[in-house]
XYZ file of C-alpha atoms in Angstrom:
557
model
C 30.755 -12.203 2.538
C 33.102 -13.066 -0.328
C 35.978 -10.938 -1.653
C 33.945 -9.561 -4.559
C 31.213 -8.480 -2.177
C 33.747 -6.718 0.091
C 35.260 -4.916 -2.874
C 31.816 -3.860 -4.063
C 30.920 -2.589 -0.582
C 34.188 -0.679 -0.205
C 33.796 0.850 -3.654
C 30.303 2.064 -2.778
C 31.445 3.421 0.606
C 34.354 5.319 -0.943
C 32.024 6.890 -3.507
C 29.615 7.748 -0.683
C 32.360 9.413 1.373
C 33.434 11.373 -1.736
C 29.865 12.512 -2.317
C 29.808 10.946 -5.806
C 27.425 8.053 -5.110
C 24.176 8.423 -7.086
C 20.707 7.271 -6.052
C 21.129 3.820 -7.565
C 24.380 3.326 -5.694
C 22.784 4.401 -2.410
C 19.955 1.960 -3.029
C 22.418 -0.866 -3.635
C 24.437 0.076 -0.540
C 21.269 -0.023 1.562
C 20.370 -3.443 0.161
C 23.811 -4.879 0.950
C 23.812 -3.538 4.520
C 20.263 -4.709 5.107
C 20.787 -8.266 3.938
C 24.379 -9.068 4.907
C 25.408 -9.109 8.563
C 29.118 -9.385 7.672
C 28.740 -6.346 5.426
C 27.286 -4.375 8.345
C 30.195 -5.438 10.564
C 32.698 -4.469 7.871
C 30.931 -1.139 7.389
C 31.145 -0.314 11.124
C 34.794 -1.353 11.316
C 35.712 0.856 8.370
C 33.785 3.812 9.722
C 35.221 3.382 13.265
C 38.767 3.109 11.920
C 38.371 6.140 9.666
C 36.873 8.263 12.437
C 39.445 7.159 15.063
C 42.394 7.909 12.767
C 40.973 11.288 11.914
C 40.411 12.097 15.615
C 43.916 10.972 16.560
C 45.416 13.103 13.827
C 43.351 16.137 14.797
C 44.167 15.881 18.553
C 47.828 14.885 18.240
C 47.030 11.912 20.475
C 49.728 9.196 20.569
C 49.584 6.202 22.875
C 52.851 5.073 24.664
C 54.437 1.723 23.780
C 53.095 -1.238 25.754
C 56.530 -2.231 27.082
C 56.944 1.186 28.680
C 53.671 0.776 30.553
C 54.750 -2.589 32.029
C 57.893 -1.211 33.800
C 57.712 1.462 36.481
C 61.056 0.704 38.369
C 64.453 2.441 38.241
C 65.465 5.944 37.277
C 62.739 6.071 34.671
C 59.995 5.641 37.345
C 58.926 9.276 37.320
C 58.880 9.366 33.576
C 56.934 6.077 33.438
C 54.380 7.438 35.940
C 53.752 10.379 33.658
C 53.431 7.902 30.788
C 50.844 5.891 32.752
C 48.842 9.039 33.446
C 48.898 9.953 29.776
C 47.859 6.396 28.911
C 44.937 6.430 31.392
C 43.757 9.743 30.003
C 44.175 8.387 26.480
C 42.122 5.244 27.243
C 39.381 7.277 28.986
C 39.253 9.577 25.980
C 39.220 6.580 23.626
C 36.292 5.085 25.564
C 34.343 8.327 25.291
C 35.183 8.582 21.606
C 34.107 4.976 21.049
C 30.732 5.683 22.669
C 30.251 8.762 20.551
C 31.245 6.843 17.430
C 28.678 4.145 18.117
C 25.973 6.839 18.332
C 27.227 8.611 15.205
C 27.573 5.415 13.188
C 24.190 4.223 14.343
C 22.776 7.466 13.013
C 24.655 7.087 9.724
C 23.403 3.544 9.327
C 19.852 4.725 10.059
C 20.267 7.500 7.500
C 21.308 4.958 4.915
C 18.203 2.905 5.614
C 15.609 5.623 6.040
C 17.132 8.431 4.009
C 16.560 10.790 6.958
C 17.641 11.295 10.524
C 16.216 8.890 13.079
C 12.974 10.174 14.527
C 11.923 9.792 18.118
C 8.151 9.297 18.251
C 6.286 11.944 20.150
C 3.681 10.984 22.685
C 0.052 11.685 21.920
C -1.351 14.737 23.705
C -4.848 15.632 24.867
C -6.561 18.969 24.383
C -8.187 20.903 27.218
C -11.633 19.613 26.197
C -10.437 16.013 26.525
C -10.673 15.260 22.797
C -7.793 13.248 21.379
C -5.300 14.853 19.054
C -2.335 13.560 17.100
C 1.363 14.204 16.990
C 2.957 15.595 13.847
C 4.474 12.204 12.955
C 1.313 10.137 13.514
C -0.396 8.938 10.297
C -3.700 10.669 9.599
C -6.660 10.251 7.247
C -9.510 12.492 6.127
C -13.252 11.933 5.857
C -16.619 12.110 7.583
C -18.320 9.084 5.967
C -17.580 5.915 3.982
C -19.066 4.514 0.776
C -19.988 0.917 1.609
C -22.150 -0.179 -1.371
C -22.540 0.953 -4.969
C -25.158 -0.803 -7.101
C -25.682 0.012 -10.786
C -24.437 3.535 -10.200
C -24.062 6.085 -12.972
C -22.203 9.113 -11.722
C -23.245 12.694 -12.046
C -20.481 15.288 -12.240
C -17.873 14.106 -9.720
C -14.293 15.329 -9.316
C -13.115 11.723 -9.628
C -14.399 8.125 -9.565
C -15.646 6.896 -6.202
C -15.133 3.284 -5.155
C -16.564 1.178 -2.354
C -14.442 1.850 0.730
C -13.627 5.453 -0.192
C -13.804 7.999 2.604
C -15.958 11.016 1.782
C -14.956 14.518 2.810
C -17.358 17.485 3.155
C -18.817 18.409 -0.236
C -21.304 17.325 -2.878
C -22.087 13.667 -3.594
C -24.325 13.089 -6.631
C -25.461 10.093 -8.721
C -27.567 9.993 -11.886
C -28.982 6.518 -11.243
C -28.460 3.422 -9.135
C -27.963 3.143 -5.387
C -25.190 4.275 -3.044
C -24.930 3.278 0.612
C -23.109 5.808 2.792
C -22.131 5.196 6.410
C -21.530 8.385 8.389
C -18.836 8.263 11.064
C -21.500 8.975 13.729
C -23.073 5.576 12.916
C -26.015 6.645 10.725
C -26.428 4.777 7.402
C -28.109 6.261 4.336
C -29.210 4.590 1.084
C -29.261 7.170 -1.683
C -31.378 6.397 -4.763
C -30.451 8.174 -7.996
C -30.945 10.663 -9.376
C -29.962 12.367 -6.166
C -27.618 15.026 -4.820
C -26.624 15.698 -1.235
C -24.082 17.927 0.407
C -22.036 16.278 3.157
C -21.552 18.761 5.986
C -20.198 16.799 8.976
C -20.347 13.296 10.524
C -23.765 14.299 11.974
C -25.271 16.460 9.211
C -26.013 16.466 5.466
C -28.083 18.742 3.244
C -30.396 16.975 0.789
C -30.619 18.964 -2.455
C -32.669 16.448 -4.460
C -33.593 12.773 -4.641
C -34.761 9.990 -2.374
C -33.028 8.344 0.559
C -33.632 5.960 3.419
C -31.785 6.445 6.715
C -31.182 4.092 9.620
C -30.006 5.819 12.791
C -29.051 3.602 15.773
C -29.066 4.987 19.333
C -25.359 5.869 19.133
C -26.085 8.280 16.262
C -29.227 9.865 17.748
C -29.396 13.532 16.720
C -28.221 12.860 13.148
C -29.843 15.567 11.012
C -30.775 16.236 7.390
C -31.310 19.797 6.157
C -33.825 20.401 3.380
C -33.722 24.092 2.498
C -35.409 25.861 5.374
C -36.472 22.604 7.069
C -34.452 20.278 9.271
C -35.190 16.622 10.039
C -33.657 15.585 13.357
C -33.575 11.888 14.129
C -34.584 10.704 17.569
C -33.528 7.073 17.032
C -35.300 5.541 14.085
C -35.513 4.539 10.440
C -37.069 6.986 8.051
C -37.318 8.024 4.397
C -36.930 11.444 2.834
C -37.806 12.525 -0.712
C -36.911 15.990 -2.041
C -38.146 17.448 -5.357
C -39.197 20.845 -6.756
C -42.731 20.031 -5.517
C -41.596 19.847 -1.888
C -40.193 17.440 0.716
C -41.726 14.248 2.060
C -40.607 12.755 5.405
C -41.855 9.260 6.300
C -41.072 7.401 9.526
C -40.872 3.592 9.446
C -39.644 3.014 12.994
C -39.181 5.259 16.057
C -39.718 8.996 15.563
C -38.163 12.152 14.119
C -38.506 15.836 14.835
C -39.194 18.230 11.943
C -38.255 21.898 12.370
C -39.453 24.497 9.816
C -38.541 28.139 9.150
C -40.779 29.485 11.910
C -38.978 27.191 14.336
C -42.143 25.126 14.614
C -41.278 21.621 15.836
C -43.388 18.622 14.892
C -42.884 15.042 16.041
C -43.542 12.318 13.450
C -43.872 8.756 14.700
C -43.712 5.301 13.036
C -46.260 4.780 10.236
C -46.804 8.489 9.702
C -45.405 11.102 7.332
C -45.174 14.847 6.864
C -45.177 16.651 3.520
C -43.864 20.172 3.151
C -45.599 22.020 0.324
C -43.753 24.559 -1.926
C -45.285 27.349 0.148
C -43.820 25.912 3.361
C -46.994 24.543 4.946
C -46.852 21.026 6.463
C -49.392 18.291 5.807
C -49.623 14.948 7.592
C -49.795 11.710 5.538
C -49.493 7.955 6.003
C -46.051 6.353 5.510
C -45.448 4.220 2.382
C -42.280 2.283 3.210
C -42.418 0.281 -0.031
C -41.498 3.426 -1.981
C -38.034 3.456 -0.402
C -35.447 0.740 -1.030
C -34.679 -0.982 2.258
C -31.389 -2.533 3.376
C -32.409 -6.129 2.600
C -33.401 -5.170 -0.942
C -30.136 -3.278 -1.460
C -28.163 -6.289 -0.223
C -29.966 -8.535 -2.739
C -29.256 -6.077 -5.562
C -25.580 -5.898 -4.509
C -25.346 -9.713 -4.506
C -26.847 -9.875 -8.010
C -24.352 -7.282 -9.193
C -21.486 -9.254 -7.655
C -22.635 -12.497 -9.307
C -22.883 -10.749 -12.648
C -19.392 -9.241 -12.398
C -17.871 -12.546 -11.288
C -19.449 -14.341 -14.269
C -18.148 -11.641 -16.601
C -14.638 -12.006 -15.143
C -14.773 -15.791 -15.589
C -15.589 -15.378 -19.284
C -12.773 -12.865 -19.722
C -10.248 -14.951 -17.779
C -10.885 -17.924 -20.077
C -9.780 -15.828 -23.038
C -6.788 -14.067 -21.435
C -5.296 -17.385 -20.288
C -4.610 -18.223 -23.954
C -2.851 -14.933 -24.733
C 0.466 -15.997 -26.343
C 2.276 -13.096 -24.664
C 1.571 -14.502 -21.172
C 4.524 -16.269 -19.547
C 2.904 -16.688 -16.112
C -0.753 -16.606 -15.083
C -2.239 -17.445 -11.685
C -5.978 -16.907 -11.126
C -6.007 -18.331 -7.553
C -9.389 -19.767 -8.510
C -8.990 -23.498 -8.058
C -11.577 -25.260 -5.875
C -10.885 -25.550 -2.163
C -7.845 -27.772 -1.878
C -5.478 -29.010 0.781
C -2.636 -29.137 -1.755
C 0.010 -26.500 -1.168
C 0.168 -25.784 -4.875
C -0.912 -22.698 -6.779
C -1.837 -24.093 -10.155
C -0.703 -22.297 -13.273
C -3.743 -20.957 -15.149
C -1.997 -20.701 -18.528
C -3.553 -22.463 -21.506
C -2.391 -24.899 -22.720
C -1.745 -26.321 -19.269
C 1.854 -26.490 -18.081
C 2.276 -27.939 -14.589
C 5.972 -26.942 -14.613
C 4.747 -23.413 -13.913
C 2.750 -24.455 -10.817
C 3.727 -22.455 -7.746
C 4.606 -23.875 -4.320
C 2.646 -22.231 -1.507
C 4.764 -21.581 1.570
C 2.935 -20.404 4.660
C 0.339 -18.300 2.813
C -3.281 -19.112 3.732
C -6.177 -19.698 1.322
C -8.842 -17.053 1.910
C -11.740 -15.346 0.135
C -10.855 -13.188 -2.851
C -12.519 -10.264 -4.634
C -15.811 -12.124 -4.767
C -17.403 -14.612 -2.375
C -16.963 -17.329 -5.001
C -13.297 -16.624 -5.649
C -10.149 -17.657 -3.799
C -7.047 -15.710 -2.832
C -3.872 -16.209 -0.814
C -3.149 -14.196 2.311
C 0.459 -13.244 3.096
C 0.926 -12.314 6.757
C 3.988 -13.974 8.270
C 7.541 -13.094 7.216
C 8.006 -16.393 5.370
C 4.662 -16.459 3.513
C 5.125 -16.672 -0.262
C 4.522 -18.592 -3.484
C 7.671 -20.030 -5.082
C 7.691 -20.181 -8.886
C 10.121 -21.149 -11.636
C 9.690 -19.289 -14.943
C 12.310 -20.238 -17.549
C 13.264 -18.306 -20.644
C 14.711 -15.027 -21.825
C 12.524 -12.112 -22.801
C 12.475 -8.453 -23.742
C 9.718 -6.187 -22.425
C 7.659 -7.225 -19.397
C 4.238 -6.342 -17.945
C 3.270 -7.186 -14.350
C -0.383 -7.015 -13.239
C -2.116 -8.219 -10.086
C -5.173 -7.722 -7.916
C -4.057 -7.118 -4.333
C -5.632 -6.236 -0.999
C -3.058 -4.477 1.144
C -3.685 -4.429 4.870
C -0.719 -2.188 5.679
C 2.718 -1.222 4.388
C 4.672 -1.967 7.526
C 7.796 -3.344 5.876
C 10.465 -1.180 4.204
C 9.875 -3.166 1.025
C 6.532 -4.922 0.484
C 7.032 -7.548 -2.178
C 4.747 -8.175 -5.109
C 7.098 -10.222 -7.306
C 10.880 -10.578 -6.960
C 13.418 -12.844 -8.562
C 15.530 -14.751 -6.042
C 18.742 -13.007 -6.958
C 19.429 -9.803 -8.726
C 21.582 -10.626 -11.712
C 21.623 -8.916 -15.084
C 18.131 -8.748 -16.618
C 16.290 -9.808 -13.428
C 13.398 -7.557 -12.339
C 12.112 -6.638 -8.869
C 8.537 -5.337 -8.384
C 7.508 -4.141 -4.929
C 5.980 -1.296 -2.890
C 7.963 0.988 -0.622
C 6.833 1.794 2.912
C 6.207 5.312 1.620
C 3.410 3.986 -0.635
C 5.390 4.204 -3.915
C 5.447 1.406 -6.453
C 9.055 0.331 -7.053
C 10.454 -1.305 -10.189
C 14.045 -2.089 -11.034
C 15.882 -4.414 -13.382
C 19.612 -5.025 -13.094
C 21.490 -3.642 -16.073
C 24.984 -5.086 -15.744
C 26.805 -8.032 -14.255
C 27.993 -7.621 -10.685
C 31.688 -7.842 -11.534
C 31.619 -4.749 -13.732
C 32.129 -1.275 -12.335
C 29.072 0.025 -14.179
C 26.000 1.288 -12.266
C 23.693 -1.648 -11.491
C 20.285 -0.182 -12.345
C 17.907 2.762 -12.255
C 14.981 2.392 -9.830
C 11.699 3.768 -11.166
C 9.252 4.795 -8.442
C 5.669 5.872 -8.889
C 4.257 8.769 -6.986
C 2.946 7.652 -3.554
C -0.459 6.074 -4.162
C -1.282 4.143 -1.011
C -2.601 5.558 2.233
C -4.024 3.826 5.334
C -7.643 4.574 4.296
C -7.131 2.089 1.407
C -6.411 -0.729 3.846
C -8.450 -3.867 3.121
C -9.670 -2.726 -0.318
C -9.011 -4.638 -3.515
C -6.884 -2.619 -5.917
C -5.351 -3.382 -9.297
C -1.622 -2.734 -9.720
C 0.374 -2.940 -12.927
C 3.826 -1.973 -14.187
C 4.971 -2.028 -17.811
C 8.673 -2.156 -18.728
C 9.280 -1.422 -22.422
C 12.855 -2.519 -23.070
C 12.922 -0.880 -26.529
C 12.240 2.620 -25.242
C 13.390 2.137 -21.640
C 10.028 3.467 -20.492
C 8.481 2.233 -17.234
C 4.794 2.957 -16.539
C 3.070 2.316 -13.206
C -0.748 1.892 -13.017
C -3.340 1.955 -10.234
C -6.875 0.709 -11.012
C -6.306 0.978 -14.751
C -5.005 4.550 -14.682
C -1.427 5.700 -15.226
C 0.255 6.705 -11.977
C 3.625 7.665 -13.395
C 5.919 7.183 -16.365
C 9.674 7.445 -16.403
C 12.524 6.350 -18.602
C 15.585 4.268 -17.784
C 18.679 5.706 -19.493
C 20.033 3.581 -22.326
C 23.272 2.809 -20.463
C 21.204 1.289 -17.617
C 19.062 -0.979 -19.806
C 19.735 -4.733 -19.866
C 19.935 -6.456 -23.220
C 17.187 -8.897 -22.193
C 15.139 -9.937 -19.160
C 14.766 -13.234 -17.347
C 12.996 -14.609 -14.267
C 14.123 -18.081 -13.180
C 13.231 -18.815 -9.567
C 11.154 -16.097 -7.953
C 8.511 -15.430 -5.295
C 5.042 -13.917 -5.393
C 4.389 -11.849 -2.278
C 7.914 -12.183 -0.851
C 11.600 -12.309 -1.653
C 13.910 -15.275 -1.909
C 14.837 -17.915 0.621
C 17.297 -17.656 3.526
C 20.871 -18.177 2.372
C 22.738 -17.430 5.585
C 23.857 -20.071 8.075
C 21.627 -18.605 10.786
C 18.633 -18.581 8.345
C 17.894 -14.903 8.935
C 16.407 -12.911 6.049
C 15.005 -9.491 5.295
C 11.260 -9.223 6.018
C 9.720 -8.191 2.726
C 6.477 -10.150 2.593
C 3.316 -8.397 1.481
C 0.920 -7.800 4.369
C -2.305 -8.563 2.516
C -3.838 -10.747 -0.200
C -3.344 -11.457 -3.903
C -6.011 -13.179 -6.035
C -4.734 -12.707 -9.603
C -1.219 -12.411 -11.024
C -0.305 -11.970 -14.700
C 3.144 -11.642 -16.260
C 3.415 -10.812 -19.966
C 6.534 -10.936 -22.126
C 5.431 -7.717 -23.798
C 4.730 -4.073 -23.043
C 0.943 -3.794 -22.802
C -0.737 -0.551 -23.820
C -2.701 1.797 -21.557
C -5.959 0.494 -23.073
C -4.992 -3.129 -22.402
C -4.199 -2.372 -18.741
C -7.504 -0.536 -18.447
C -9.294 -3.531 -20.010
C -7.790 -5.932 -17.444
C -8.972 -3.645 -14.639
C -12.493 -3.160 -16.017
C -13.063 -6.909 -16.481
C -11.729 -7.733 -13.027
C -13.285 -4.907 -11.037
C -15.284 -6.422 -8.133
């Protein structure tokens, strides 16, 4: 750690002790302590010295001179003995104090890193009925079923858009047209054909209000039930269809058998190849099954594949046009044919091989579509190294990412190697917030370095493994920073004028990680993304909300 770095650290620590350090200063202090072992040592020494001096002053403790301790002969023997006793007591007290200081300073260091007191995980507990429960600190999710396929869906009135992979909670699920495949947590799978409306009750029960569906219920989900007004269809291990309209309800069994219960608690078994129609008056009439009237799983898979091919072709057409956008300064589509080269080719037009990225560690894998490639970042060193020359004003970052988990404090999307004036950092905090910062002033000035702009937390474990579109726009003219998730604004905030750089620049940087080791022992902060990226765009301009939405709509898998 050089002299300037020490002075910067001491300045930050003094401001922290005085209670005058703002959020940006705390963030910088955390970064220095996290990345510089000598800074951590210096921090502990300063804190130990400060605390020891304060304790000595408070207790009136004064250690005897060393020479006095070495001589215990002559007329001063009695006095020296008392001195030795005081010294032993002083050293025992100092040892206790040192132990306490280590604990206290460890806690202070943890506070600096986590912004809260260290937490001791609680053990999981079991209820009296043997069902598992969770501790207060354990991450949780909500839902009773998952959406696993959506084909040509037009939504009826929904509180918000539903995507493949979303967990469904109890409530109404309705589509105007198309097909939705829902997998209940009990193991039953339902294909809903629009127009249709169902009410999700529990992992084992749904009420069908209208429409047509086909259900497959494996042995593990036996007992899965569908309510239809005053009639209940209870599966006994089978595959069946159910159609509900104002004219009545039609149950048809394609494999196995179901039990139908009506209002008079009459129970009827319906076996494979047979059906049962409930008339508006409530009477039941036996019929033959017509399986071809219900979309089966193979047909839905074929429709989903056609939809995927169509969307991929549409994205290819769009990507050809965006690659020529004069505002683009970096563009990586991760779409080159299978290659053993450890190069991520620049996708900008006209071609410029100087912008090619160097793949380090990251593995080529499948992207948003079967036909498309991506890079997977798993190990601490995985990254793509790039060199982007030039000086710019506003910037827009956009990428398609599949996050497996946020298990690092900082999960990198795109970071410049250093953090000098005008250099931006774009990453995700462990808390699920998008994080953007750009350094405002040179390091040697005493001015605040930057203002970090976080989004509201957007990521939760239920999103693990799903492709999402992330974007951040930095408008240097207005100081406004806007974060986007799947084409929609997550948050906007403004960087004060005194914390705005005059221009921006990139230089050497990494996609999916941060920098290279610079210390003699080659240690470095673990900031790699745990997941995949299959498209990365960097514009030297502030794109509008509509333009971000357009990128998402054309790239949506």
